[in-house]
Coordinates of C-alpha atoms in Angstrom, one line a residue:
Chain A
M1 CA 0.3 -15.4 -36.0
L2 CA 1.2 -11.8 -34.9
A3 CA 1.5 -10.5 -31.4
L4 CA 0.1 -7.1 -30.4
G5 CA 1.0 -5.0 -27.3
I6 CA -1.1 -2.0 -26.3
D7 CA 0.0 0.4 -23.7
V8 CA -2.9 2.7 -22.6
G9 CA -1.4 5.5 -20.5
S10 CA -2.9 8.6 -18.9
L11 CA -2.1 10.8 -21.8
T12 CA -1.3 8.6 -24.8
A13 CA -2.0 5.0 -25.9
E14 CA 0.5 3.1 -27.9
A15 CA 0.3 -0.1 -29.9
V16 CA 3.1 -2.3 -31.4
L17 CA 2.4 -5.2 -33.7
I18 CA 5.3 -7.8 -34.2
N19 CA 5.7 -11.0 -36.2
Q20 CA 7.2 -14.2 -35.1
A21 CA 10.7 -12.8 -36.0
K22 CA 10.1 -10.0 -33.6
E23 CA 10.0 -7.5 -36.5
V24 CA 7.9 -4.4 -35.8
L25 CA 5.1 -4.2 -38.4
A26 CA 3.4 -1.3 -36.8
G27 CA 3.9 1.3 -34.1
C28 CA 1.2 3.8 -33.2
I29 CA 0.7 6.6 -30.8
L30 CA -2.8 8.1 -30.2
P31 CA -4.2 10.4 -27.4
T32 CA -5.9 8.4 -24.7
G33 CA -8.8 10.8 -24.2
A34 CA -11.6 10.1 -21.8
N35 CA -12.2 6.5 -22.7
S36 CA -9.4 3.9 -22.3
R37 CA -11.2 1.1 -24.2
R38 CA -11.9 3.3 -27.1
A39 CA -8.2 4.5 -27.2
G40 CA -7.2 0.8 -27.2
E41 CA -9.6 0.0 -30.0
G42 CA -8.3 3.1 -31.9
D43 CA -4.7 1.8 -31.5
L44 CA -5.8 -1.7 -32.7
A45 CA -7.4 -0.2 -35.9
A46 CA -4.3 2.1 -36.5
A47 CA -2.0 -0.9 -36.1
L48 CA -3.9 -3.0 -38.6
A49 CA -4.2 -0.1 -41.1
Q50 CA -0.4 0.6 -40.8
S51 CA 0.6 -3.0 -41.2
G52 CA -2.1 -4.0 -43.7
K53 CA -3.0 -7.0 -41.6
Q54 CA -6.5 -8.3 -40.5
R55 CA -7.8 -8.8 -36.9
G56 CA -7.7 -12.6 -37.6
D57 CA -3.9 -12.4 -38.1
I58 CA -3.4 -11.4 -34.4
G59 CA -2.8 -14.4 -32.3
F60 CA -2.6 -12.8 -28.9
V61 CA -2.9 -9.4 -27.3
V62 CA -1.2 -8.2 -24.1
A63 CA -2.5 -4.8 -22.6
T64 CA -0.4 -2.7 -20.2
G65 CA -0.6 0.8 -18.7
Y66 CA -3.2 2.3 -16.4
G67 CA -6.0 1.6 -18.9
R68 CA -5.0 -2.1 -19.4
I69 CA -8.0 -3.4 -17.4
S70 CA -10.4 -1.7 -19.9
L71 CA -9.2 -3.7 -22.8
D72 CA -11.4 -6.8 -22.6
F73 CA -10.1 -8.0 -26.0
A74 CA -6.6 -8.5 -24.5
G75 CA -5.7 -12.0 -23.3
K76 CA -3.4 -10.8 -20.5
Q77 CA -2.7 -7.6 -18.5
V78 CA 0.8 -6.9 -17.4
T79 CA 2.1 -3.8 -15.7
E80 CA 4.0 -1.3 -17.6
I81 CA 7.0 -1.8 -15.3
T82 CA 7.5 -5.3 -16.5
C83 CA 6.7 -4.3 -20.1
H84 CA 9.2 -1.4 -20.3
A85 CA 11.9 -3.6 -18.9
R86 CA 11.2 -6.3 -21.5
G87 CA 11.0 -3.7 -24.3
I88 CA 14.3 -1.9 -23.5
H89 CA 16.1 -5.3 -23.1
H90 CA 15.0 -6.2 -26.7
L91 CA 16.3 -2.9 -28.0
R92 CA 19.5 -2.7 -25.9
P93 CA 20.2 -5.9 -23.9
E94 CA 23.1 -4.4 -22.0
V95 CA 20.9 -1.8 -20.3
R96 CA 20.7 -2.4 -16.5
T97 CA 18.7 0.7 -15.3
L98 CA 15.7 2.3 -17.0
I99 CA 14.0 5.5 -16.4
D100 CA 10.5 5.7 -17.6
I101 CA 8.7 9.0 -17.4
G102 CA 5.2 9.0 -18.7
G103 CA 2.2 11.2 -18.5
Q104 CA 1.5 10.9 -14.8
D105 CA 4.3 8.9 -13.3
S106 CA 7.9 8.3 -13.3
K107 CA 9.7 5.0 -12.6
A108 CA 13.3 3.8 -12.1
I109 CA 13.6 0.1 -13.0
R110 CA 16.6 -2.2 -12.5
V111 CA 16.8 -4.7 -15.3
S112 CA 18.5 -8.1 -15.3
S113 CA 20.6 -9.5 -18.0
R114 CA 17.5 -11.5 -19.2
G115 CA 15.2 -8.4 -19.3
R116 CA 13.5 -9.2 -16.0
V117 CA 12.6 -6.6 -13.3
L118 CA 15.1 -6.8 -10.4
D119 CA 13.7 -3.9 -8.5
F120 CA 11.7 -0.7 -9.2
I121 CA 10.6 2.4 -7.6
M122 CA 8.0 5.0 -8.7
N123 CA 6.2 8.1 -7.6
D124 CA 2.8 7.4 -6.3
K125 CA 1.1 10.4 -4.8
C126 CA 2.2 13.3 -6.9
A127 CA 2.6 13.9 -10.6
A128 CA 5.5 16.4 -10.2
G129 CA 8.3 15.8 -12.7
T130 CA 6.1 13.8 -15.2
G131 CA 4.8 14.6 -18.7
R132 CA 1.7 16.3 -17.2
F133 CA 4.0 18.6 -15.2
L134 CA 5.8 19.6 -18.5
E135 CA 2.5 20.1 -20.2
V136 CA 1.3 22.5 -17.5
M137 CA 4.6 24.3 -17.6
A138 CA 4.4 24.6 -21.4
G139 CA 0.9 26.1 -20.9
A140 CA 2.2 28.7 -18.4
L141 CA 4.9 29.6 -20.8
E142 CA 2.4 29.8 -23.7
M143 CA 4.4 27.3 -25.8
E144 CA 3.8 23.9 -27.3
L145 CA 5.1 20.9 -25.4
D146 CA 7.5 19.9 -28.2
Q147 CA 9.0 23.4 -28.2
L148 CA 10.3 23.2 -24.7
A149 CA 13.5 21.2 -25.7
A150 CA 14.6 23.7 -28.3
G151 CA 13.7 26.6 -26.1
G152 CA 15.8 25.3 -23.2
S153 CA 18.8 24.7 -25.5
R154 CA 19.0 28.5 -26.1
A155 CA 19.3 29.3 -22.4
K156 CA 22.2 31.3 -21.2
A157 CA 21.6 30.5 -17.6
S158 CA 19.2 28.6 -15.4
V159 CA 16.4 29.9 -13.2
P160 CA 15.9 27.4 -10.5
I161 CA 12.2 26.3 -9.9
S162 CA 11.8 25.7 -6.2
S163 CA 8.2 24.3 -6.1
M164 CA 7.9 20.7 -7.1
C165 CA 4.1 20.7 -6.7
T166 CA 2.7 21.2 -10.3
V167 CA 0.2 23.8 -9.3
F168 CA 2.6 25.9 -7.3
A169 CA 5.4 25.5 -9.9
E170 CA 3.0 26.9 -12.5
S171 CA 2.4 30.0 -10.2
E172 CA 6.1 30.2 -9.8
V173 CA 6.7 30.1 -13.6
V174 CA 4.1 32.8 -14.1
S175 CA 5.8 35.0 -11.4
L176 CA 9.2 34.5 -13.0
L177 CA 7.8 35.6 -16.4
A178 CA 6.3 38.7 -14.7
A179 CA 9.7 39.4 -13.2
D180 CA 11.2 39.4 -16.8
H181 CA 13.3 36.3 -16.6
P182 CA 14.1 35.0 -20.1
R183 CA 11.8 32.2 -21.0
E184 CA 14.7 30.0 -22.2
N185 CA 16.3 30.2 -18.7
I186 CA 13.0 29.3 -17.1
I187 CA 12.7 26.3 -19.3
R188 CA 16.2 25.1 -18.4
G189 CA 15.2 25.5 -14.7
I190 CA 12.2 23.3 -15.3
H191 CA 14.3 20.6 -17.0
E192 CA 16.7 20.7 -14.1
A193 CA 14.0 20.4 -11.6
I194 CA 12.7 17.2 -13.3
A195 CA 16.2 15.9 -13.5
L196 CA 16.9 16.5 -9.9
R197 CA 13.9 14.7 -8.8
T198 CA 14.5 11.8 -11.2
A199 CA 18.2 11.5 -10.1
G200 CA 17.0 11.3 -6.4
M201 CA 14.8 8.3 -7.3
L202 CA 17.6 6.7 -9.2
R203 CA 20.0 7.0 -6.4
R204 CA 17.4 5.4 -4.0
I205 CA 17.2 2.3 -6.2
G206 CA 20.9 2.2 -7.0
L207 CA 22.0 3.2 -10.5
E208 CA 23.8 0.6 -12.5
E209 CA 24.9 1.6 -16.0
P210 CA 24.2 1.5 -18.9
L211 CA 21.1 3.7 -18.3
A212 CA 18.3 4.2 -20.7
M213 CA 15.2 6.3 -20.7
S214 CA 11.7 5.6 -22.1
G215 CA 8.3 7.3 -22.1
G216 CA 7.2 10.5 -23.7
V217 CA 9.4 12.8 -21.5
A218 CA 12.5 11.0 -23.0
K219 CA 11.6 12.9 -26.2
N220 CA 12.5 16.1 -24.5
S221 CA 16.3 16.4 -25.1
G222 CA 16.5 19.1 -22.5
V223 CA 15.3 16.8 -19.7
V224 CA 17.7 14.0 -20.9
R225 CA 20.7 16.4 -21.0
A226 CA 19.9 17.8 -17.5
L227 CA 19.6 14.3 -16.2
E228 CA 22.9 13.3 -17.8
E229 CA 24.6 16.3 -16.1
Q230 CA 23.0 15.4 -12.8
L231 CA 24.2 11.8 -12.9
G232 CA 27.4 12.3 -14.8
C233 CA 26.7 9.5 -17.3
S234 CA 25.2 9.1 -20.7
I235 CA 21.6 8.0 -21.3
F236 CA 20.5 5.8 -24.2
V237 CA 17.2 7.0 -25.6
P238 CA 15.5 4.7 -28.2
E239 CA 14.4 6.1 -31.5
E240 CA 10.8 6.1 -30.4
P241 CA 10.9 6.0 -26.6
Q242 CA 7.2 6.3 -26.2
I243 CA 6.4 2.8 -27.6
V244 CA 8.9 0.8 -25.4
G245 CA 6.1 -0.4 -23.0
A246 CA 3.9 -1.5 -26.0
L247 CA 6.9 -3.2 -27.5
G248 CA 7.5 -5.1 -24.3
A249 CA 3.8 -6.1 -24.2
A250 CA 4.0 -7.4 -27.7
L251 CA 7.1 -9.5 -26.9
I252 CA 5.2 -11.0 -23.9
A253 CA 2.3 -11.7 -26.2
L254 CA 4.7 -13.4 -28.6
D255 CA 6.0 -15.5 -25.7
H256 CA 2.5 -16.6 -25.0
L257 CA 1.8 -17.5 -28.6
Q258 CA 5.0 -19.5 -28.8
V259 CA 4.1 -21.5 -25.7
F260 CA 0.4 -21.8 -26.0
G261 CA -0.5 -21.0 -29.6
G262 CA -3.3 -18.5 -30.3
E263 CA -6.1 -20.4 -32.1
G264 CA -9.5 -19.9 -30.4
E265 CA -7.9 -18.5 -27.2
A266 CA -9.0 -15.5 -25.2
G267 CA -6.7 -12.7 -26.5
A268 CA -6.8 -14.0 -30.1
L269 CA -9.0 -11.5 -31.9
G270 CA -10.5 -13.7 -34.6
D271 CA -12.1 -12.3 -37.7
Chain B
M1 CA -19.7 -11.7 2.1
K2 CA -19.5 -7.9 2.7
P3 CA -16.4 -6.7 4.6
Y4 CA -17.3 -5.3 8.0
R5 CA -15.4 -2.1 7.2
E6 CA -17.9 -1.4 4.5
I7 CA -20.7 -1.5 7.1
P8 CA -21.1 2.1 8.3
Y9 CA -20.3 2.8 11.9
E10 CA -23.9 4.0 12.2
E11 CA -24.9 0.3 12.0
I12 CA -22.1 -1.0 14.2
L13 CA -23.1 1.4 16.9
A14 CA -26.8 1.0 16.5
D15 CA -27.7 -0.6 19.9
G16 CA -28.7 2.3 22.1
G17 CA -28.5 0.1 25.1
R18 CA -24.7 -0.3 24.8
K19 CA -21.9 2.0 26.0
Y20 CA -19.5 2.0 23.1
L21 CA -15.9 2.6 23.6
G22 CA -13.9 3.6 20.5
Y23 CA -10.3 2.4 20.7
F24 CA -7.2 2.9 18.6
C25 CA -4.7 0.2 19.1
S26 CA -4.5 -3.5 19.7
Y27 CA -2.4 -2.7 22.8
V28 CA -5.5 -1.3 24.5
P29 CA -6.6 -3.9 27.2
E30 CA -10.2 -4.5 25.9
E31 CA -10.8 -6.8 28.9
I32 CA -10.8 -4.0 31.5
F33 CA -13.3 -1.9 29.5
H34 CA -15.5 -4.9 28.8
A35 CA -15.5 -5.7 32.5
A36 CA -16.8 -2.2 33.2
G37 CA -19.7 -2.7 30.8
Y38 CA -18.3 -0.9 27.8
T39 CA -18.5 -2.5 24.3
P40 CA -15.0 -1.9 22.7
V41 CA -15.1 -1.0 19.0
R42 CA -11.9 -0.6 17.1
L43 CA -11.5 2.7 15.2
F44 CA -10.6 2.1 11.6
P45 CA -9.9 4.7 9.0
R46 CA -12.6 5.1 6.4
P47 CA -12.3 6.6 2.9
R48 CA -14.2 9.7 3.8
P49 CA -13.5 13.3 2.9
L50 CA -12.0 15.2 5.8
G51 CA -13.1 18.6 7.0
R52 CA -13.5 18.9 10.8
A53 CA -10.3 16.9 11.5
D54 CA -8.2 19.2 9.3
A55 CA -8.9 22.0 11.8
H56 CA -6.8 20.1 14.4
F57 CA -4.2 18.3 12.3
P58 CA -2.1 19.2 9.2
V59 CA -2.8 17.2 6.1
N60 CA 0.7 15.6 6.3
S61 CA -0.1 13.8 9.5
C62 CA -1.4 10.2 10.1
S63 CA -4.5 9.6 8.3
L64 CA -5.7 7.1 10.8
A65 CA -5.7 9.9 13.4
R66 CA -7.4 12.4 11.0
S67 CA -10.0 9.9 9.7
C68 CA -10.9 8.7 13.1
L69 CA -11.1 12.3 14.6
E70 CA -13.5 13.1 11.7
L71 CA -15.7 10.2 12.8
A72 CA -15.6 11.2 16.5
L73 CA -16.5 14.8 15.6
S74 CA -19.4 13.7 13.3
K75 CA -23.0 12.9 14.3
T76 CA -22.2 9.2 14.2
G77 CA -19.4 9.8 16.8
E78 CA -22.1 10.8 19.3
A79 CA -22.8 7.1 19.8
F80 CA -19.5 6.6 21.5
S81 CA -19.5 7.0 25.3
A82 CA -15.7 6.9 25.6
Y83 CA -12.4 6.6 23.7
A84 CA -9.3 4.7 24.6
F85 CA -5.7 5.3 23.4
A86 CA -2.5 3.3 23.8
H87 CA 0.4 5.6 23.7
T88 CA 2.3 4.5 20.5
C89 CA 3.6 7.8 19.1
D90 CA 3.5 11.5 19.3
T91 CA 0.5 11.8 17.0
M92 CA -1.6 9.5 19.2
Q93 CA -0.5 11.3 22.3
C94 CA -1.7 14.7 20.7
L95 CA -4.8 13.0 19.4
A96 CA -5.9 12.0 22.9
D97 CA -5.6 15.7 24.0
V98 CA -7.5 16.8 21.0
F99 CA -10.2 14.3 21.9
R100 CA -10.3 15.5 25.5
C101 CA -10.5 19.2 24.4
S102 CA -13.0 18.8 21.7
L103 CA -15.2 16.2 23.3
P104 CA -15.3 17.2 26.9
E105 CA -18.5 15.2 27.6
K106 CA -16.8 11.9 26.7
A107 CA -14.4 9.9 28.9
V108 CA -10.9 9.7 27.2
F109 CA -8.4 7.1 28.5
N110 CA -4.8 7.1 27.5
F111 CA -3.0 3.8 28.5
I112 CA 0.8 4.2 28.5
G113 CA 2.6 0.9 28.4
P114 CA 6.4 0.4 28.1
V115 CA 7.9 0.9 24.6
N116 CA 10.9 -1.4 25.5
R117 CA 9.1 -4.5 26.9
E118 CA 12.3 -6.0 28.1
A119 CA 13.6 -3.0 30.0
A120 CA 14.3 -3.3 33.7
G121 CA 11.1 -2.6 35.6
A122 CA 8.9 -2.8 32.5
K123 CA 6.5 -5.2 34.1
E124 CA 6.2 -3.2 37.4
F125 CA 5.6 0.0 35.4
L126 CA 3.0 -1.8 33.2
L127 CA 1.2 -3.2 36.2
R128 CA 1.0 0.3 37.7
Q129 CA -0.4 1.6 34.5
L130 CA -3.0 -1.1 34.3
E131 CA -4.1 -0.5 37.8
A132 CA -4.4 3.2 37.2
L133 CA -6.3 2.6 34.0
L134 CA -8.7 0.2 35.9
R135 CA -9.3 2.8 38.6
Q136 CA -10.0 5.5 35.9
V137 CA -12.4 3.2 34.1
E138 CA -14.2 2.4 37.3
A139 CA -14.6 6.0 38.0
A140 CA -15.9 7.0 34.5
A141 CA -18.3 4.0 34.3
G142 CA -19.4 4.1 37.9
V143 CA -18.8 0.4 38.1
K144 CA -16.6 -1.6 40.4
I145 CA -14.5 -4.0 38.3
T146 CA -14.3 -7.0 40.7
Q147 CA -11.7 -9.7 40.1
S148 CA -14.5 -12.1 39.0
R149 CA -15.9 -9.6 36.5
L150 CA -12.4 -9.0 35.0
T151 CA -11.7 -12.7 34.9
K152 CA -15.0 -13.3 33.0
S153 CA -14.1 -10.7 30.4
I154 CA -10.6 -12.1 30.1
K155 CA -12.2 -15.5 29.3
T156 CA -14.5 -13.9 26.6
Y157 CA -11.5 -12.4 24.9
N158 CA -9.3 -15.5 25.4
K159 CA -11.9 -17.5 23.5
L160 CA -12.1 -14.9 20.8
R161 CA -8.3 -14.8 20.2
Q162 CA -8.0 -18.5 20.5
Q163 CA -10.6 -18.9 17.7
L164 CA -8.7 -16.4 15.6
D165 CA -5.4 -18.2 16.3
Q166 CA -7.0 -21.5 15.1
L167 CA -8.3 -19.7 12.1
N168 CA -4.8 -18.4 11.4
R169 CA -3.5 -22.0 11.2
R170 CA -6.0 -22.6 8.3
R171 CA -5.6 -19.3 6.6
G172 CA -4.1 -20.9 3.6
D173 CA -7.5 -22.6 3.0
M174 CA -9.5 -19.4 2.8
P175 CA -9.3 -16.1 0.8
A176 CA -7.0 -13.7 2.5
G177 CA -9.6 -11.0 2.5
E178 CA -12.0 -13.2 4.4
F179 CA -9.3 -13.9 7.0
F180 CA -8.8 -10.2 7.6
R181 CA -12.5 -9.6 7.5
L182 CA -13.0 -12.0 10.4
V183 CA -10.2 -10.4 12.4
E184 CA -11.7 -7.0 11.8
A185 CA -15.1 -8.3 12.9
A186 CA -13.5 -9.5 16.2
M187 CA -12.4 -5.9 16.8
L188 CA -15.7 -4.2 15.6
L189 CA -18.5 -6.4 17.0
P190 CA -19.3 -7.1 20.7
G191 CA -17.0 -9.9 21.8
E192 CA -19.7 -12.5 22.2
E193 CA -21.2 -11.9 18.7
A194 CA -17.8 -11.9 17.1
L195 CA -17.0 -15.2 18.8
E196 CA -20.1 -16.8 17.2
L197 CA -19.3 -15.5 13.8
I198 CA -15.7 -16.8 13.9
K199 CA -16.9 -20.2 15.3
G200 CA -19.3 -20.4 12.4
S201 CA -16.6 -19.7 9.8
R202 CA -14.3 -22.2 11.4
A203 CA -17.0 -24.9 11.2
H204 CA -17.5 -24.1 7.5
L205 CA -13.8 -24.4 7.0
E206 CA -13.7 -27.7 8.7
E207 CA -16.4 -29.0 6.5
A208 CA -14.7 -27.9 3.3
A209 CA -12.5 -30.3 1.3
P210 CA -8.8 -29.9 2.1
H211 CA -7.1 -27.4 -0.3
A212 CA -10.4 -26.5 -1.7
F213 CA -9.3 -22.9 -2.0
Q214 CA -6.5 -22.4 -4.5
P215 CA -6.1 -18.7 -5.2
A216 CA -3.7 -18.8 -8.0
G217 CA -2.2 -22.2 -8.3
K218 CA 0.8 -23.7 -6.6
E219 CA 3.3 -21.3 -8.4
A220 CA 1.6 -18.3 -6.8
P221 CA 4.3 -16.4 -4.8
G222 CA 3.5 -16.2 -1.1
L223 CA 3.6 -12.7 0.4
Y224 CA 4.1 -11.8 4.0
L225 CA 2.4 -8.5 5.1
H226 CA 4.1 -6.4 7.7
G227 CA 3.3 -3.1 9.2
G228 CA 0.4 -1.1 10.7
M229 CA -3.3 -1.6 9.9
L230 CA -4.7 -3.0 6.7
Y231 CA -6.5 0.1 5.6
D232 CA -8.4 -1.6 2.8
L233 CA -9.5 -5.3 2.8
S234 CA -9.6 -5.3 -0.9
L235 CA -5.8 -5.1 -1.0
A236 CA -5.7 -8.8 0.3
S237 CA -8.2 -9.8 -2.5
F238 CA -6.2 -7.8 -5.1
I239 CA -3.0 -9.8 -4.3
E240 CA -4.9 -13.1 -5.0
E241 CA -6.6 -11.7 -8.2
R242 CA -3.1 -10.7 -9.5
G243 CA -1.6 -14.1 -8.9
G244 CA -0.2 -14.0 -5.4
R245 CA -1.2 -15.3 -2.1
V246 CA -0.9 -14.1 1.5
V247 CA 1.0 -16.6 3.7
G248 CA 1.2 -14.6 6.9
D249 CA 1.3 -11.1 8.5
N250 CA 2.4 -9.0 11.4
L251 CA -0.3 -6.3 11.1
C252 CA -2.1 -4.5 13.9
S253 CA -5.4 -5.4 12.3
G254 CA -4.2 -8.9 11.7
T255 CA -2.1 -11.5 13.6
R256 CA -0.7 -8.9 16.0
Y257 CA -4.3 -8.4 17.5
F258 CA -4.5 -12.1 18.6
S259 CA -0.9 -13.1 19.1
R260 CA -0.1 -14.9 22.3
P261 CA -3.9 -15.5 22.6
I262 CA -4.4 -16.8 26.1
V263 CA -4.3 -14.6 29.3
K264 CA -4.0 -16.9 32.3
P265 CA -2.8 -16.0 35.7
V266 CA 0.0 -18.1 37.1
A267 CA 0.0 -19.2 40.7
G268 CA 0.1 -16.2 43.1
E269 CA -0.8 -13.7 40.4
G270 CA -4.0 -11.9 39.6
P271 CA -5.7 -11.1 36.3
L272 CA -3.8 -7.8 35.8
E273 CA -0.5 -9.6 36.1
A274 CA -1.7 -12.0 33.4
L275 CA -2.8 -9.1 31.1
A276 CA 0.7 -7.6 31.7
D277 CA 2.3 -10.9 30.7
R278 CA 0.4 -11.1 27.4
Y279 CA 1.3 -7.4 26.6
L280 CA 5.0 -8.2 27.1
Q281 CA 5.1 -11.3 25.0
R282 CA 3.0 -10.2 21.9
L283 CA 4.4 -9.9 18.4
P284 CA 6.7 -6.9 18.1
C285 CA 5.5 -3.8 16.4
A286 CA 7.1 -0.5 15.4
A287 CA 5.9 1.2 18.6
K288 CA 6.5 -1.7 21.0
H289 CA 9.5 -4.0 20.8
P290 CA 12.5 -4.8 23.1
T291 CA 15.0 -3.7 20.5
L292 CA 15.0 -3.0 16.8
D293 CA 17.0 -6.3 16.4
D294 CA 14.1 -8.2 17.9
N295 CA 11.7 -6.7 15.3
E296 CA 14.1 -7.3 12.5
G297 CA 14.9 -10.9 13.6
H298 CA 11.3 -11.7 14.0
L299 CA 10.4 -10.5 10.5
T300 CA 13.1 -12.5 8.6
R301 CA 12.4 -15.6 10.7
E302 CA 8.6 -15.4 10.1
A303 CA 8.9 -14.5 6.4
G304 CA 11.5 -17.2 5.8
G305 CA 9.8 -19.8 7.9
L306 CA 6.5 -19.4 6.1
G307 CA 8.2 -19.6 2.7
A308 CA 7.3 -16.1 1.7
A309 CA 8.7 -15.2 -1.7
G310 CA 8.4 -11.5 -0.8
V311 CA 7.4 -9.0 2.0
V312 CA 4.9 -6.2 1.5
F313 CA 5.4 -3.4 4.0
L314 CA 2.1 -1.7 4.6
H315 CA 1.9 1.5 6.7
D316 CA 0.4 4.9 6.9
I317 CA 2.2 7.3 4.5
F318 CA 2.7 9.7 7.5
C319 CA 3.5 7.0 10.3
D320 CA 6.7 7.9 12.0
P321 CA 7.4 4.7 14.0
H322 CA 6.9 2.5 11.0
S323 CA 9.0 4.8 8.7
W324 CA 11.9 4.7 11.3
D325 CA 12.0 1.0 11.4
L326 CA 11.5 0.5 7.7
V327 CA 15.1 1.1 6.7
V328 CA 16.5 -1.4 9.2
L329 CA 13.9 -4.1 8.3
Q330 CA 14.5 -3.6 4.6
N331 CA 18.2 -4.1 5.1
S332 CA 17.7 -7.2 7.1
L333 CA 15.5 -8.6 4.2
K334 CA 18.1 -7.6 1.7
S335 CA 20.7 -9.6 3.6
A336 CA 18.4 -12.6 3.8
G337 CA 17.8 -12.3 0.1
I338 CA 14.0 -11.7 0.5
P339 CA 12.5 -9.2 -2.0
Y340 CA 10.2 -6.5 -0.5
I341 CA 8.1 -3.6 -1.5
S342 CA 7.0 -0.7 0.7
I343 CA 3.4 0.4 0.2
Q344 CA 2.4 3.5 2.0
M345 CA -1.3 4.2 2.2
D346 CA -3.7 6.7 3.5
H347 CA -7.4 6.3 4.6
M348 CA -8.6 6.5 1.0
G349 CA -7.4 2.8 0.6
L350 CA -6.2 1.0 -2.5
T351 CA -5.6 3.3 -5.4
E352 CA -4.7 2.6 -9.0
Q353 CA -1.0 3.4 -8.4
I354 CA -0.8 1.2 -5.3
G355 CA -2.4 -1.7 -7.2
N356 CA 0.0 -1.1 -10.1
R357 CA 3.0 -1.4 -7.8
L358 CA 1.7 -4.5 -6.1
Q359 CA 1.0 -6.2 -9.4
A360 CA 4.4 -5.3 -10.7
F361 CA 6.0 -6.8 -7.5
I362 CA 4.0 -10.0 -8.0
E363 CA 5.1 -10.1 -11.6
R364 CA 8.8 -9.6 -10.5
L365 CA 8.4 -12.6 -8.0
K366 CA 6.9 -14.7 -10.6
G367 CA 9.5 -13.8 -13.2
D368 CA 7.0 -12.6 -15.7
A369 CA 8.5 -10.8 -18.6

């Protein structure tokens, strides 16, 4: 029997399908859109198509992320904090601290030698420094989100962004463009603003190396580099950082399968 | 059963024959107001959009203050005859002044008790404040508060707190949300009505089979709640739905309200002295405690004694007194090896993000991974 983890976040929904040997058979990333359940079902269909498996092959499903409650076909709901810790432990067991920056929140997680959450901290009232923040800034700069990292790497200097409120920061970026600051320098300033905020969160929880980063923002090498400079240490970024939460969910689903089996249970999808 | 907080204040304040007194803090001596013919009604923050209140307070100030000011300035607020404050922080002091200026037709009382309850002269100061308050209330209500009237009111609230104290001893046998609902009812309903409600619930509990209520099995980690008011009763239910259980609390809208339940004059003392004695011996809170060590020691003793696997700090996102104490309290728990999480809320109550953090904390305590 296979184990499926689905992570429905605010911007994207990811799925990871694994077998009993913990080999990844499918890993999918789709936009969440307005309907979390539909996004989860889309992920399920994509994972089946990618792996060539059938619904009946899936023994247990664990849902995570903000949309996890909407996935009534999942047998268990677990927070993404627990799932990211579990996922990164599988990929790099020596990691002791994890930064996860997703679409609307950022988290610093201390991870035990067994992949358990020792402590965590996260933003709660404000989306500054998250994926949505970068998306809005890219819009203000009239660029695609995935062009930001390359743009920032060409910067000769940094233009500090003083506003951390996403709306005010957007106005600030528009003003800086109007004042003829090079776009690349503004991008570096944006990356440094996110790094500064994230480093503060890490220092509050206590950074223990090795440090890793997951979530969509980890794909932006400019943010990762700025954070490394802030902290004075290197950061491990998995090959596909966006699916770490879904991978952790799949591993928890596999645990469940190995203890309880999957036949006829809630969370087993059937034919 | 519907939580009382979800019943609009329009319904709570529906009896036109009563003189309702809105009050802010569990340190307000309800007995004095009750003896003068007022019906004390605790002011709880409600998840309402704020408009009028924002003309007086910036948005980064205590949402309890802002939400209750909004209520007082609304049409519903007209049903209150008077308001009572206990001086706990700068915000409450300013809020009392805003009430006086904005609602000149209402009586506004500001009771100032000692912050350090063990300071030299604390009891003498407190007695003078209680006497002054009693005179102010008499003048505003046009009623002479005789010793027998005050003693009768004290007995009513003694019974109410005693019932809550008994209920607290059985709280493991009932849903946490139901326990807090009953404590809230004691603060929102006329004392006599609340007493009947709580007696009924206790009788129901006595009839139920022992251990009939099992929220999440024996392995459910016990949580101790510490802080200000429980802004949203659904938070208590949420903890149970996510596999935790509430083993105790030191919250202003929880155990702190009825702690040291009995007010009884000792030989040679009157009812005011007895009220003062209770004030000085209640559970510590961020605004009233002898020393920070006392608050810190109480928390670790209580949480440890009740077998709590973790502590949830709950307070208003802009509450200064609780924020000041938080670091010291967290350090004491760290030394004692008790995990904790700090949840800062506003009047809008339990949000998706807060729920996520609570669930992750419970998962951490259970060792889920």
